[in-house]
XYZ file of C-alpha atoms in Angstrom:
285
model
C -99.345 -65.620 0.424
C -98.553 -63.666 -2.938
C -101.011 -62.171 -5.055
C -101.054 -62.703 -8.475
C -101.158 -58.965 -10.867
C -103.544 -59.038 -13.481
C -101.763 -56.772 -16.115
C -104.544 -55.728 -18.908
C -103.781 -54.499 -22.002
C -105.417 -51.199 -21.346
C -103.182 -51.097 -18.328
C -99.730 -51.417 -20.367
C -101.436 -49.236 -22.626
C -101.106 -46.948 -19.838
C -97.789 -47.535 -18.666
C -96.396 -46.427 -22.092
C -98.470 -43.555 -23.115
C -96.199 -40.562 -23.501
C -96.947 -37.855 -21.367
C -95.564 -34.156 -21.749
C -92.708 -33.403 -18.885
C -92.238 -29.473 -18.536
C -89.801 -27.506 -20.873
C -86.445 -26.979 -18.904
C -85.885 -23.296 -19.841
C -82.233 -21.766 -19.703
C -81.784 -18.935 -17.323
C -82.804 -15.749 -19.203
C -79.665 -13.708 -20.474
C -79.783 -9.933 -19.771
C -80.451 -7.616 -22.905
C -77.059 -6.337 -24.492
C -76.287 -2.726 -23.195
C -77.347 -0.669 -25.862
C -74.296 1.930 -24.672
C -71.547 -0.591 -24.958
C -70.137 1.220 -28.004
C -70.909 4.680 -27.119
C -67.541 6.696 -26.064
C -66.172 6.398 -22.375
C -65.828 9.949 -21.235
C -61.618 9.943 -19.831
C -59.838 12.712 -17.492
C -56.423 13.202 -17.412
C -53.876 14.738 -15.844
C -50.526 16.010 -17.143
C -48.195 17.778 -14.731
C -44.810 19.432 -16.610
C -42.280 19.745 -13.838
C -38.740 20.845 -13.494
C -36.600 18.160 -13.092
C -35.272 18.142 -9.301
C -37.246 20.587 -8.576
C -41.071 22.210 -8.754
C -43.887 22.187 -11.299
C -43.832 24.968 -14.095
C -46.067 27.077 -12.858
C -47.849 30.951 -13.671
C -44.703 32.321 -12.173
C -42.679 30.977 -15.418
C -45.570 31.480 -17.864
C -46.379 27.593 -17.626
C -46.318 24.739 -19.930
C -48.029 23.868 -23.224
C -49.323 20.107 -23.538
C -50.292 18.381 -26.581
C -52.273 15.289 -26.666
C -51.719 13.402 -29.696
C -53.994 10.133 -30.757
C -50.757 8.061 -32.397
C -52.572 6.183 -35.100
C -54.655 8.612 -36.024
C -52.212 11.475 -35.436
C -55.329 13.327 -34.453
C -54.726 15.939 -32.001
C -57.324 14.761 -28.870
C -56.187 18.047 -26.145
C -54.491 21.163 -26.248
C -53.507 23.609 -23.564
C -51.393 25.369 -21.050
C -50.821 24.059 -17.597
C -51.643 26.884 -14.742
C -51.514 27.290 -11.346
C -48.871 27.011 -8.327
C -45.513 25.990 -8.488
C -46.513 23.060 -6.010
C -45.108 22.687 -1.931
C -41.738 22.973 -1.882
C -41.476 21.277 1.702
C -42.949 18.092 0.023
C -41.974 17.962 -2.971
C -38.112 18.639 -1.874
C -37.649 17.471 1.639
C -40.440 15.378 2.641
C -39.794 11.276 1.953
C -42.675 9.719 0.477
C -43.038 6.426 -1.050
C -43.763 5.613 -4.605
C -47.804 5.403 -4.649
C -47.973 8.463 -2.489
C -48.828 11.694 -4.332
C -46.398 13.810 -4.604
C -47.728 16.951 -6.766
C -51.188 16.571 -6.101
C -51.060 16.597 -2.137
C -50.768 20.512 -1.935
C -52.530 22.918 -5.380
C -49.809 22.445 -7.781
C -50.178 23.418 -11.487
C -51.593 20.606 -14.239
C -53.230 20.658 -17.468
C -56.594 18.762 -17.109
C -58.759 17.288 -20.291
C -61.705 14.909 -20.663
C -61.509 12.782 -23.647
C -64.215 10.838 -25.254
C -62.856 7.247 -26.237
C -64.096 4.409 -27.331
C -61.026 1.603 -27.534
C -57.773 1.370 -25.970
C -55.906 4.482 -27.281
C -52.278 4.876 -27.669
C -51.128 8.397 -27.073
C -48.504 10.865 -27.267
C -48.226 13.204 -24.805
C -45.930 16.247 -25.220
C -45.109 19.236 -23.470
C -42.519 22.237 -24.011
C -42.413 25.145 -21.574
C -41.681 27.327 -19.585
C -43.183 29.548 -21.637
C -42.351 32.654 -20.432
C -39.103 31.740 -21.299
C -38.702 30.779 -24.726
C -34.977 30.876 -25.211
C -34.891 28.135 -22.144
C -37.538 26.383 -23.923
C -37.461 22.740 -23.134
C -39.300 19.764 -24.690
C -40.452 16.409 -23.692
C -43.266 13.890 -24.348
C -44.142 10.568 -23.432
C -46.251 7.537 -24.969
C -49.505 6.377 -22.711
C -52.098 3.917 -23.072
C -55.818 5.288 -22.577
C -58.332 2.899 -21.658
C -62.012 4.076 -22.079
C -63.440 5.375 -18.618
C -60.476 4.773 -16.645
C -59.309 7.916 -15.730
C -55.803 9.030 -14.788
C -55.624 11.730 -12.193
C -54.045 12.855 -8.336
C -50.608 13.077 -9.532
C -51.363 12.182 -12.920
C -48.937 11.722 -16.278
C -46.358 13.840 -15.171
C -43.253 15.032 -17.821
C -39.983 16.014 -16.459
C -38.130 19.026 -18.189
C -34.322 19.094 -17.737
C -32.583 23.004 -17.470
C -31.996 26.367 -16.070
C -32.686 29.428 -16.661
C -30.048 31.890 -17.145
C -30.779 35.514 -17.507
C -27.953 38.309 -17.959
C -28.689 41.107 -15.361
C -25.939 43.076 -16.356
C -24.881 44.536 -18.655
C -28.048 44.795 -20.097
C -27.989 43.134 -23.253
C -28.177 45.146 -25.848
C -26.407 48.278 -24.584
C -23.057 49.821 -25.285
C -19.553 48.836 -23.506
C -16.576 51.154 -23.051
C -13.684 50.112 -24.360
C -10.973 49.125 -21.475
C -13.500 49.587 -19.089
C -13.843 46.886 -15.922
C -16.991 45.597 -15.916
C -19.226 43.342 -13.835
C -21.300 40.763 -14.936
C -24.152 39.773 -12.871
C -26.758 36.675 -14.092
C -29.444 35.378 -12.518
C -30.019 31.706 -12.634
C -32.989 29.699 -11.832
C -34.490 26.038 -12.191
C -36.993 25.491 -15.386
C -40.172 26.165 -12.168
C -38.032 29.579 -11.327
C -36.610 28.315 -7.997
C -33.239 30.130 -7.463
C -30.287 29.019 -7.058
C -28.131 29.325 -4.343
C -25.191 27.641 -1.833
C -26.417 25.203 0.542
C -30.406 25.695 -0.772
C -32.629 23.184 -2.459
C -30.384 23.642 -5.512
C -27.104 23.550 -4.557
C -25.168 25.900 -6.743
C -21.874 24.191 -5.350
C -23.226 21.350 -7.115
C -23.473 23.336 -10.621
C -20.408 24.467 -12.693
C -21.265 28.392 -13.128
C -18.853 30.223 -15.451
C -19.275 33.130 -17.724
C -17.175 33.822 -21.198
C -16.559 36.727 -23.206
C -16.488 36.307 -27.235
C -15.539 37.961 -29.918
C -17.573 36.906 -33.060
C -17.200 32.711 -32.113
C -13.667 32.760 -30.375
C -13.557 32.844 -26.429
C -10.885 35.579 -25.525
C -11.767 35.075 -21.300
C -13.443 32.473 -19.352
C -14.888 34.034 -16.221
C -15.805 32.193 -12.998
C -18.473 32.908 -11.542
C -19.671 33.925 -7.483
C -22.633 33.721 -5.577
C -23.645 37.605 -5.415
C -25.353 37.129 -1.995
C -28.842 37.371 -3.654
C -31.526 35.086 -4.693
C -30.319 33.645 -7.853
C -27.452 35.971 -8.648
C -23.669 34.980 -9.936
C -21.297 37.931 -10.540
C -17.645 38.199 -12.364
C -15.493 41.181 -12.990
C -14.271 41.446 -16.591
C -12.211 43.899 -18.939
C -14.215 45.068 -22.203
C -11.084 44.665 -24.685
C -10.397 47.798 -26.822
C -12.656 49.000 -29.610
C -10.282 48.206 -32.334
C -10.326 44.231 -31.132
C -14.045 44.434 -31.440
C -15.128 46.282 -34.033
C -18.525 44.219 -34.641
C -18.538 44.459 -30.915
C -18.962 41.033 -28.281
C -20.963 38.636 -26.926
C -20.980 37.756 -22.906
C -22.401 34.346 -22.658
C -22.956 32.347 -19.129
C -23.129 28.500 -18.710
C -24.962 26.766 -15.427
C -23.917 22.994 -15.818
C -25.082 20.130 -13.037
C -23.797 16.772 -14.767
C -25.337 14.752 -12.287
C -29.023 15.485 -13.147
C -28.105 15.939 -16.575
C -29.575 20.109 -15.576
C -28.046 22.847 -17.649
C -28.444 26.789 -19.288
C -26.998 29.246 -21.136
C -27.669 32.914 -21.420
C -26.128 35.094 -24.346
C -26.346 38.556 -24.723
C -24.507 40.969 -27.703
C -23.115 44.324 -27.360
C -21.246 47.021 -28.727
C -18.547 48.404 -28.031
C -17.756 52.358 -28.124
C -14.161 53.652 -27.908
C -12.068 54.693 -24.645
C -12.187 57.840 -25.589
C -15.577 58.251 -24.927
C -15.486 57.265 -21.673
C -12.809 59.893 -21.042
C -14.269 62.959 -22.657
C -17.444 62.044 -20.222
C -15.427 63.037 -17.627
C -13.918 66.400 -18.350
C-alpha cells in the first residue's frame, strides 16, 4: 500500500530556499617574471680561417673581428682572434660529418665575446686578417641572427678568408740590381694560416699556377716560371736584370700564386734599382 506525502508549505518553502554552493576558483596563475625584459647574457664564437686550410692563428698575427648590431649600426664586439693554428691531421685529413666539430675538437684560435641582448638581433659579423700581413690582407663578413641566451659556441660562426701569401726572399726588396747580371729569384709562399706550400703536401703547389714577372714601370718585359726550391714554401727562377739604360727608374719583380679551383690566390711585388754594369766590373779588379 502507498503512502500518501503531506507536502506543507513550510516544506516547499524549503525545497526552494537558495542556498550558497562554493566559489569555483580558477587555478592560480604564476606571478610574471619580473626579469623577462632584462638582457640575456650571449657568447659567441667567431673562428677566421684560411680557406682549405687552418685557422689564422698567432703565427700570422691573427684576425680582427667586428661585431656589428645592423639596425642600430652599433658596434656590440671588437677584437683579435689568438691562439693555435688548429690540428692539421683533422682539420685536413680526417673525414668528419657536418655536425661534428671541426675547429673546436683540438685548441684552435677564435675570438670569443658575451653580449647582453634583449630581442632577436641581426648582426654583421666581419673579419679581415692575417694581420701580420697587411699587404695579403683579406676581408670577409657574414650576417647572423642572435637570439637572447642562446649561445653559439664549439665550432662557432666561422669566416673563411680566400689567399696566399707571397713574400719575395730574394732579392731583397728594396736593394740594388746590377745591370746584365743573372739573378735568382726566390719567394716564399704560404696559405692565409701560414701553412707552406709544397708538391704532393696539404697544398698542392702542382695544383697552383706559380709564375714570377719582371716589369719595367707597368709593361712585363719576362714572365718567369717558377720551381719548387726544395724548401718549405720556397719557388725559385733565374732571371737577367736588363741594362741600366732600359731601366733608368729601375724595376719591379712581382710573383703570382693562382689555384682557380678554390678561387685561392697572391701576389708579392717588390721595386728595385738598378746600378750600371760597370759597377759590377770595377768590383772585381
Amino acid at each position: 500500500m502507498m503512502r500518501a506525502v503531506v507536502v506543507t508549505p513550510l516544506l516547499l518553502l524549503f525545497l526552494f530556499l537558495p542556498f550558497p554552493c562554493p566559489a569555483l576558483t580558477p587555478e592560480e596563475e604564476p606571478p610574471p617574471d619580473p626579469h623577462l625584459n632584462d638582457p640575456k647574457p650571449t657568447t659567441i664564437v667567431v673562428r677566421v680561417v684560411a680557406h682549405g686550410s687552418m685557422v689564422l692563428g698567432r703565427e700570422v698575427g691573427g684576425a680582427r673581428i667586428t661585431v656589428t648590431d645592423i639596425a642600430t649600426h652599433e658596434v656590440l664586439a671588437t677584437g683579435i682572434q689568438q691562439g693555435e693554428a688548429g690540428d692539421q691531421n683533422l682539420i685536413m685529413r680526417t673525414p668528419h660529418l657536418m655536425e661534428e666539430p671541426l675547429y673546436s675538437a683540438r685548441p684552435a684560435a677564435a675570438f670569443t665575446a658575451t653580449l647582453e641582448l634583449r630581442r632577436p638581433t641581426a648582426v654583421e659579423i666581419a673579419a679581415e686578417g692575417p694581420l701580420a700581413y697587411p699587404a695579403s690582407a683579406r676581408r670577409a663578413s657574414k650576417t647572423v641572427l642572435l637570439i637572447p641566451g642562446e649561445d653559439l659556441t664549439n665550432d662557432g660562426i666561422v669566416l673563411h678568408l680566400n689567399g696566399y701569401l707571397v713574400q719575395i726572399e730574394h732579392p731583397k726588396p728594396g736593394e740594388a740590381l746590377i745591370a746584365k747580371d743573372d739573378v735568382k729569384l726566390r719567394a716564399s709562399i704560404r696559405t692565409l694560416s701560414g701553412a707552406p706550400v709544397r708538391p704532393h703536401g696539404d697544398w698542392d703547389s702542382r695544383k697552383i699556377r706559380i709564375y714570377g714577372e719582371v716589369l719595367v714601370g707597368d709593361r712585363i718585359v719576362e714572365r718567369l716560371q717558377m720551381f719548387y726550391a726544395g724548401e718549405g714554401g720556397n719557388f725559385e727562377a733565374p732571371f737577367f736584370v736588363p741594362g741600366s739604360k732600359e731601366v733608368p727608374d729601375g724595376l719591379t719583380l712581382r710573383v703570382v700564386a693562382a689555384d682557380l679551383s678554390t678561387g685561392n690566390s697572391g701576389v708579392g711585388t717588390a721595386k728595385y734599382s738598378v746600378l750600371s754594369e760597370r759597377l759590377k766590373s770595377s768590383s772585381r779588379q
